[in-house]
Short mmCIF file of C-alpha atoms and ligand atoms in Angstrom, two decimals:
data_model
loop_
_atom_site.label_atom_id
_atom_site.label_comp_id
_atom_site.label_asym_id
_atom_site.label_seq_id
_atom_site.Cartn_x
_atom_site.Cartn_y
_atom_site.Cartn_z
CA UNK A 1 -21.98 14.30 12.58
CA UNK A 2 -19.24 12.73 10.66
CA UNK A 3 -19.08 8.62 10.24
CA UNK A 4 -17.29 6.54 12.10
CA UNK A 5 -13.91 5.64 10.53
CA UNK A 6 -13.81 1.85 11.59
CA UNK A 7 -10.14 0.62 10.53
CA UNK A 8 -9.20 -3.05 10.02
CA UNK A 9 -5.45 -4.00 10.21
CA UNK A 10 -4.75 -0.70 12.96
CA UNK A 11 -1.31 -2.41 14.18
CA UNK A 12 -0.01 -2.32 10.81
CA UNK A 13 2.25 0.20 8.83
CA UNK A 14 -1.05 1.97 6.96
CA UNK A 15 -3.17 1.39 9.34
CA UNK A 16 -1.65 3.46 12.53
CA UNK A 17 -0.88 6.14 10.29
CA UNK A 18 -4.23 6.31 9.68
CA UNK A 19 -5.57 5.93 13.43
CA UNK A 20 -3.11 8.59 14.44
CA UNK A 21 -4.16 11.39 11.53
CA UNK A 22 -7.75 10.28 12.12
CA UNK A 23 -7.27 10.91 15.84
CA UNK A 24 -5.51 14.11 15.00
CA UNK A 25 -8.48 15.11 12.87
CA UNK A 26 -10.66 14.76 16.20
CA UNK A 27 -12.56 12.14 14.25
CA UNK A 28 -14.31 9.34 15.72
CA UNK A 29 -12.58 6.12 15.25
CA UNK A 30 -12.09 2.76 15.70
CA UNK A 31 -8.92 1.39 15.24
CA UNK A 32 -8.54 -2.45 15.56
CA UNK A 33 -5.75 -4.50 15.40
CA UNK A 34 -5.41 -8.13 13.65
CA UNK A 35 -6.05 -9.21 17.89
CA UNK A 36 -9.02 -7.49 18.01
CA UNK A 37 -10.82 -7.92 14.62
CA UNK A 38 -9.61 -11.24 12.55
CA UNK A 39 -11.08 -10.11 9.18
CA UNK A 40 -11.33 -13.57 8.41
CA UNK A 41 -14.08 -14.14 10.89
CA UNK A 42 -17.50 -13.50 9.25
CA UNK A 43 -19.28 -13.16 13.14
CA UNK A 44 -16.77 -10.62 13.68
CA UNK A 45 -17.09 -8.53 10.52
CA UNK A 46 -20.94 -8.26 11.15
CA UNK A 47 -20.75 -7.54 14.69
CA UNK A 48 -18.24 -4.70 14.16
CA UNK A 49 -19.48 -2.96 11.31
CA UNK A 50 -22.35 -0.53 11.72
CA UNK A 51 -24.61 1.78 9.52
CA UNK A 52 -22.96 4.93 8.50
CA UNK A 53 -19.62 2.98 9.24
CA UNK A 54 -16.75 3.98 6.98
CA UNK A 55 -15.21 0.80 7.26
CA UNK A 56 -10.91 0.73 5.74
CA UNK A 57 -9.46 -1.96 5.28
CA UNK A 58 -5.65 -1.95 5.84
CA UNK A 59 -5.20 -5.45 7.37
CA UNK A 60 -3.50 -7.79 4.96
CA UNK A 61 -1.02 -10.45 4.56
CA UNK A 62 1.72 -8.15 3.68
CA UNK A 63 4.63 -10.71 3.21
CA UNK A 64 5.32 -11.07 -0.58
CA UNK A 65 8.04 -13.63 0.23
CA UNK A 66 6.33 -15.69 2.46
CA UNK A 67 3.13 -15.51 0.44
CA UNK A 68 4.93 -17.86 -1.49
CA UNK A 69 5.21 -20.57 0.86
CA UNK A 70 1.85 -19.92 2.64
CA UNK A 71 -1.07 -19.63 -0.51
CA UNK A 72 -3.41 -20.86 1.74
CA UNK A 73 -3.27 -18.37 4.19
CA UNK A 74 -2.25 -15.60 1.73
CA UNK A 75 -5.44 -16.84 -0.04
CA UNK A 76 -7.84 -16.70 3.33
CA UNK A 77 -6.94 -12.87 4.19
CA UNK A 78 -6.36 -11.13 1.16
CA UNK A 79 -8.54 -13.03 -1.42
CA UNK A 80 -11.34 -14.29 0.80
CA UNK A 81 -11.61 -11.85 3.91
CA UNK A 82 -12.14 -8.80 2.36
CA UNK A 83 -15.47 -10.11 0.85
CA UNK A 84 -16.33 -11.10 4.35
CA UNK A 85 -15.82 -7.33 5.16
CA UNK A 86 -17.28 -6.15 1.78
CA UNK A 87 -20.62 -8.47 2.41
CA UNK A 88 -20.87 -7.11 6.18
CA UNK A 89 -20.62 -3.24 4.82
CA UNK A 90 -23.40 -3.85 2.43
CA UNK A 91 -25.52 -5.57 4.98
CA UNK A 92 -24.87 -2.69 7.36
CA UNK A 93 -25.00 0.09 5.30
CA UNK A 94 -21.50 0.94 5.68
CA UNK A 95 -19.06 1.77 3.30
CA UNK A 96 -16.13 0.34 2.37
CA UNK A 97 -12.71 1.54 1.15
CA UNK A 98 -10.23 -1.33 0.77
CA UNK A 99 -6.35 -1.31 0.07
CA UNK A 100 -4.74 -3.20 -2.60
CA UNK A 101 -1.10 -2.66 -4.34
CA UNK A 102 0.53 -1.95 -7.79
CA UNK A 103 2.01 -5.57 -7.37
CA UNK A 104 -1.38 -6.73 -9.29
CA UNK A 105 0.32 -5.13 -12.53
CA UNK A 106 2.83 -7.29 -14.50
CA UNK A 107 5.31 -4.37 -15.23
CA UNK A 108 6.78 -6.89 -18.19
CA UNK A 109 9.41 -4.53 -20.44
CA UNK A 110 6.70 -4.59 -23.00
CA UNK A 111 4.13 -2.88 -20.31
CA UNK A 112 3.19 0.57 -20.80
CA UNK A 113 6.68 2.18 -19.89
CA UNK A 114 3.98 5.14 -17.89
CA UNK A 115 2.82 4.94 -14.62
CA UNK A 116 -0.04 2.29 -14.61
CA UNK A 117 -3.43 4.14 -15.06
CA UNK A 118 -6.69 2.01 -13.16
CA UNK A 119 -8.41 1.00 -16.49
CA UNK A 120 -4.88 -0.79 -17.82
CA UNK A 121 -4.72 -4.71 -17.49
CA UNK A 122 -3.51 -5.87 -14.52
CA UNK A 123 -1.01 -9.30 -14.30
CA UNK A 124 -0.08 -10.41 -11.10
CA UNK A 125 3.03 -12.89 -11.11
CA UNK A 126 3.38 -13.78 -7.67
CA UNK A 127 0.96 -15.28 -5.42
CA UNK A 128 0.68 -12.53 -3.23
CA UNK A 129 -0.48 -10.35 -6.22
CA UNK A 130 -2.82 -12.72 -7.49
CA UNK A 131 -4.53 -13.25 -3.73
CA UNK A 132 -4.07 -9.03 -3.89
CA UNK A 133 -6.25 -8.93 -6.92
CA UNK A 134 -8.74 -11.54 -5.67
CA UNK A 135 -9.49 -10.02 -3.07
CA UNK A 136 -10.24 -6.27 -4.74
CA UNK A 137 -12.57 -8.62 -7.07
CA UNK A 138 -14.79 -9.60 -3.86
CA UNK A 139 -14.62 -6.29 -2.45
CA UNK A 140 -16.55 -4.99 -5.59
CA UNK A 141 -18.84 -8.17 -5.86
CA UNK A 142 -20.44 -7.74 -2.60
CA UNK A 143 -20.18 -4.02 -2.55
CA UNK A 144 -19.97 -2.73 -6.12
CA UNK A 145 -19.42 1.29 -4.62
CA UNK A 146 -16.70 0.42 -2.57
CA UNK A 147 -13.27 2.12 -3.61
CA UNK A 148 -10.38 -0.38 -3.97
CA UNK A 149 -7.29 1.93 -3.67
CA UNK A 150 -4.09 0.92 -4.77
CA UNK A 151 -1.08 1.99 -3.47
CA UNK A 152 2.91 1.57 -3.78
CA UNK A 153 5.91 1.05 -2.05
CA UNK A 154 4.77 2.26 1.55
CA UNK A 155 7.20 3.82 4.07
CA UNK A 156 6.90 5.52 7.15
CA UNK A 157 11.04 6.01 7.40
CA UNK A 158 11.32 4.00 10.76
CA UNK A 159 11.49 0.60 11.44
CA UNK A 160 11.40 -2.58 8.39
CA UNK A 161 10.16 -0.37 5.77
CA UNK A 162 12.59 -0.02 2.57
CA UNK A 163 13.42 3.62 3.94
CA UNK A 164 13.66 2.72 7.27
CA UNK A 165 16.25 0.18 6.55
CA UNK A 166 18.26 1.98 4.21
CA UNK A 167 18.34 5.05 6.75
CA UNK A 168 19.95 2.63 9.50
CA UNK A 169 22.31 1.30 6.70
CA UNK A 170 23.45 5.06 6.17
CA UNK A 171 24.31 5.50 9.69
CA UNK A 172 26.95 2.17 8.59
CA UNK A 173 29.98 2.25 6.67
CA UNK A 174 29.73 -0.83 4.36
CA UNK A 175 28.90 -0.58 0.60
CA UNK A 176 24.97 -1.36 0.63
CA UNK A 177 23.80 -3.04 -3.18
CA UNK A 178 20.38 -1.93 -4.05
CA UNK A 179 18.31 -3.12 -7.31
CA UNK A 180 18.33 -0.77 -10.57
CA UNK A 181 15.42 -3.20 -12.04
CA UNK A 182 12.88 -2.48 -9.72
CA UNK A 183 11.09 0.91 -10.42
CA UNK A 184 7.42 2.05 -8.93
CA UNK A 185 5.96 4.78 -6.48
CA UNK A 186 7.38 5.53 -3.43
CA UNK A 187 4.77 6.52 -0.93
CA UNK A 188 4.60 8.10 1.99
CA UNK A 189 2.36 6.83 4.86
CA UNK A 190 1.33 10.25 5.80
CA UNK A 191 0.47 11.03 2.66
CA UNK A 192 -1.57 8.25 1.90
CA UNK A 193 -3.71 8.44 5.06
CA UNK A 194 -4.46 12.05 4.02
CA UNK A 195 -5.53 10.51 0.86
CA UNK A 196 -7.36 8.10 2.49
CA UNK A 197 -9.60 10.07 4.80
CA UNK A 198 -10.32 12.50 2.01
CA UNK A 199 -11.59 9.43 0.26
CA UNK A 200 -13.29 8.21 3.31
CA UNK A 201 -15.45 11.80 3.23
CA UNK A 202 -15.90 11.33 -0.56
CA UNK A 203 -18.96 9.21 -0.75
CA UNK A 204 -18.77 9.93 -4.62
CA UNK A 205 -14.88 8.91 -5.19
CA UNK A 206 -14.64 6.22 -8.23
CA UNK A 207 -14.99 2.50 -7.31
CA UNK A 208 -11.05 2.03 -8.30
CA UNK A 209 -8.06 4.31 -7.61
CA UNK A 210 -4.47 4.58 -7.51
CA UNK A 211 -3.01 6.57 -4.68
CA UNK A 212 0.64 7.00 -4.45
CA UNK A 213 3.39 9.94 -4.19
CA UNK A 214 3.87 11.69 -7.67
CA UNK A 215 6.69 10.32 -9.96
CA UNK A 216 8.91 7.21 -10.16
CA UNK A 217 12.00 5.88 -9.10
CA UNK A 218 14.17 2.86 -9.08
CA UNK A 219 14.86 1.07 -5.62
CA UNK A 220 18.13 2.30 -6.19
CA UNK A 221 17.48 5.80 -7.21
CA UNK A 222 15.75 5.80 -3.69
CA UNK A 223 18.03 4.54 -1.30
CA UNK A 224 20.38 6.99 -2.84
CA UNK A 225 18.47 9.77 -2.00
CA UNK A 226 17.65 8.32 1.46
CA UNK A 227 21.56 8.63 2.01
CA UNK A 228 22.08 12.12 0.37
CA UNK A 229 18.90 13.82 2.87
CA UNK A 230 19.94 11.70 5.98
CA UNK A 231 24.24 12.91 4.84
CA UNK A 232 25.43 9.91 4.18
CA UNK A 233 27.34 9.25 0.69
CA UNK A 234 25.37 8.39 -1.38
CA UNK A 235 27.84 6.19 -3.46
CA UNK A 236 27.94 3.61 -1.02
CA UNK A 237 25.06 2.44 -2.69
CA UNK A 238 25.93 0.20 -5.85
CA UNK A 239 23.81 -0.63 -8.02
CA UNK A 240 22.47 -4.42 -8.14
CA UNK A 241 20.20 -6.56 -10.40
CA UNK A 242 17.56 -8.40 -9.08
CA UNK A 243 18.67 -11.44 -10.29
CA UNK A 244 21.92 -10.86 -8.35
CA UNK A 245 19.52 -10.95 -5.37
CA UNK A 246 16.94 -13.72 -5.83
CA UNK A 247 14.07 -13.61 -3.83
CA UNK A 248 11.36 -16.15 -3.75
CA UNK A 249 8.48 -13.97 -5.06
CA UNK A 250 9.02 -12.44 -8.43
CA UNK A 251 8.50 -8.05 -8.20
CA UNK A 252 7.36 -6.35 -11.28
CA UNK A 253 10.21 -4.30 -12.72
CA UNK A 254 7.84 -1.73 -13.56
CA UNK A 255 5.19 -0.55 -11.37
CA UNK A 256 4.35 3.11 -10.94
CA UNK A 257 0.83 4.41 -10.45
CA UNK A 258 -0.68 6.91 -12.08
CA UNK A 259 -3.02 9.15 -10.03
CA UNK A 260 -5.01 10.85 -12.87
CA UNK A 261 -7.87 8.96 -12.21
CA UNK A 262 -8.08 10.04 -8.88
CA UNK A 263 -6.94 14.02 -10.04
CA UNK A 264 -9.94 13.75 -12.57
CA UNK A 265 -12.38 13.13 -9.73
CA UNK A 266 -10.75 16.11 -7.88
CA UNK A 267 -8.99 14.28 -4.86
CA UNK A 268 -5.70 16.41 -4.18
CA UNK A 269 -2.99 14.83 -6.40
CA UNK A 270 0.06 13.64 -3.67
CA UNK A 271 2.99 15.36 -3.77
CA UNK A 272 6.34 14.26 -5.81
CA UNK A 273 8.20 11.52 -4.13
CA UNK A 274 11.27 12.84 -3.50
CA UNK A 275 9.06 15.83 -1.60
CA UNK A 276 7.61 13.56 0.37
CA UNK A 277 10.76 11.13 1.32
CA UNK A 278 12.52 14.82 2.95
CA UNK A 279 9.23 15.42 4.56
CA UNK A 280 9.45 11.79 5.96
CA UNK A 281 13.12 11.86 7.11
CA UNK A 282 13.03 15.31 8.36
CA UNK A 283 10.25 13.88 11.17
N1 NAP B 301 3.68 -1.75 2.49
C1 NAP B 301 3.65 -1.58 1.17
O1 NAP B 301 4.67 -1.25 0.56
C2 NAP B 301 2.37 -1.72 0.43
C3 NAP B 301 2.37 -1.49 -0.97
C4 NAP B 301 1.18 -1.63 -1.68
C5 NAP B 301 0.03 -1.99 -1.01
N2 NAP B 301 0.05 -2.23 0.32
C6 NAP B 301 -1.20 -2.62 0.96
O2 NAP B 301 -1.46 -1.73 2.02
C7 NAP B 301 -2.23 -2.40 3.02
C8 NAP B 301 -1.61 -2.17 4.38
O3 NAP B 301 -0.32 -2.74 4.38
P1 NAP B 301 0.80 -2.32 5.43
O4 NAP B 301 1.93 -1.79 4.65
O5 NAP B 301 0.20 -1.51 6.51
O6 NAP B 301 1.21 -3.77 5.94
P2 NAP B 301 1.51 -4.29 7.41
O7 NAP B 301 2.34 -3.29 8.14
O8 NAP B 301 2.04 -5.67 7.23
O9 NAP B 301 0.09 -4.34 8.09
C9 NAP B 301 -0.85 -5.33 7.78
C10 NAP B 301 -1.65 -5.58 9.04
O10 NAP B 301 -2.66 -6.54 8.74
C11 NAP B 301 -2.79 -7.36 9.89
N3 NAP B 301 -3.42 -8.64 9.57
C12 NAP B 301 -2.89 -9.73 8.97
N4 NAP B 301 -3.82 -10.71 8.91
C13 NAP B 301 -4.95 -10.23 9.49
C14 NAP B 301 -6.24 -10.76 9.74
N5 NAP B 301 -6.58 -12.01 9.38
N6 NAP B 301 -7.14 -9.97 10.36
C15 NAP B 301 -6.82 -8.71 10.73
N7 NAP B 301 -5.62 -8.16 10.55
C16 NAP B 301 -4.69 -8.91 9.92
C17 NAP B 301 -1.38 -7.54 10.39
O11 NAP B 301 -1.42 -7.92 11.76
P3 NAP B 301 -0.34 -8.97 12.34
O12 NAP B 301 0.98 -8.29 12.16
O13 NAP B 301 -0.77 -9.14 13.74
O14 NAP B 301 -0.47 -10.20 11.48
C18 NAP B 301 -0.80 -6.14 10.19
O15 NAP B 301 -0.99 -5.34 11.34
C19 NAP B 301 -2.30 -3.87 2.58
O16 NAP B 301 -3.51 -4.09 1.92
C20 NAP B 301 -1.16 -4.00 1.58
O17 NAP B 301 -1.41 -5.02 0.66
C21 NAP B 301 1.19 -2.09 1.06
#
């Protein structure tokens, strides 16, 4: 019989994609939302978790802005709780696969102008990144076997993500300024639970991986193309510089991931981006 797929964080953007294609599979889940399983709760963690368990963690505190202005927090659930979750698994026998971003990579101009492979150093700048990178650190302390996946730019096309946003800005008629500076992985949420549950049935999958749709692009470049599929004109969006649009929490200007790691250990590369953004907005 296959394990249970126990999922942390199920109200969230990775998380119900990955409830609904493990439910799809037929696969026997349980998907619990930050109301049912605070991950910050040690008593919980161990009562949840069971042997066999494949436990994923997608619950995090997601807000890179307001990271800023809340460390502590920040610092409880994405540097200390997945430990707590990490330290239950191993007690349980359960394994473990935990999510973490390309945000823990500096992406300074001097960087390695490639997608980020999982052996290059990592340099978070923002304290949502540096909580982020904490936290895979005590995922691998209690639980050495555990895979820490890293992913990009996550979209599911409807509601607050990037692409959801820029597809109700198409329906508009207003010029819409989008940042050239800002280049990583777009990635679809389909895609990635795919990735994810092949992982989840890959007992042997490497400790560390980056998962994300092939390729790069600029925040611009996408939004442009989210106009083009969706028929909008794709001029109306005009190209802007991040510091024309300060945020609180610096982004790395550079931060595509590089899934050879994952290729070499023969989990099915995801497709290009752009593939993957018409398969998204087509839905
Ligand atoms: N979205 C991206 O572009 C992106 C990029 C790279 C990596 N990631 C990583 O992908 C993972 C999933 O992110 P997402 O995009 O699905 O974000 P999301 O939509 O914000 O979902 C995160 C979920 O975590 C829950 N949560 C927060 N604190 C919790 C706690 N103490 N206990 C249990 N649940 C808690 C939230 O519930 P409430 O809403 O109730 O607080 C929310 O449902 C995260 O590890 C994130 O760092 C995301």
């Amino acid at each position: 019989m296959a394990n249970r797929i126990v999922i942390s964080g199920a109200g969230g953007q990775v998380g119900r994609a990955l409830a609904a294609d493990a439910g799809r599979r037929g696969l026997d889940v349980l998907a619990l939302t930050s109301a049912q399983w605070d991950i910050t709760d040690p008593d919980a963690a161990a009562d949840i978790v069971a042997r066999g368990d494949v436990v994923v963690n997608c619950a995090a505190f997601t807000s890179v802005d307001a990271a800023e202005s809340e460390p502590e927090r920040a610092h409880a659930v994405n540097a200390v709780a997945p430990g707590i979750v990490a330290r239950a698994c191993a007690s349980a026998g359960a394994r473990m696969i935990h999510i973490s971003t390309d945000y823990v990579f500096s992406g300074v101009v001097d960087g390695p102008s490639r997608p980020y492979d999982v052996d290059d150093p990592t340099g978070p700048q923002s304290i949502y990144s540096k909580t982020k990178l904490a936290g895979e650190q005590a995922v691998h302390a209690a639980l050495p076997e555990a895979h820490v996946v890293r992913t990009a730019w996550v979209y599911t096309g409807v509601g607050s993500d990037f692409v959801g946003v820029m597809r109700r800005l198409a329906a508009g008629e207003d010029p819409v300024p989008v940042v050239v500076d800002q280049i990583g992985s777009p990635t679809y949420s389909v895609d990635l639970a795919s990735a994810l549950l092949e992982i989840a049935d890959r007992p042997a999958a490497p400790p560390l991986l980056h998962v994300a749709n092939a390729g790069a692009a600029s925040r611009f470049e996408l939004a442009r193309l989210v106009f083009e599929l969706v028929g909008a004109d794709p001029s109306r969006v005009v190209p802007a510089s991040s510091e024309d649009m300060p945020r609180p929490a610096p982004r790395p200007p550079y931060s595509a991931l590089s899934g050879r790691a994952a290729a070499a250990a023969g989990l099915t590369p995801l497709r290009p981006w752009p593939d993957a953004l018409a398969a998204a907005l087509a839905r």
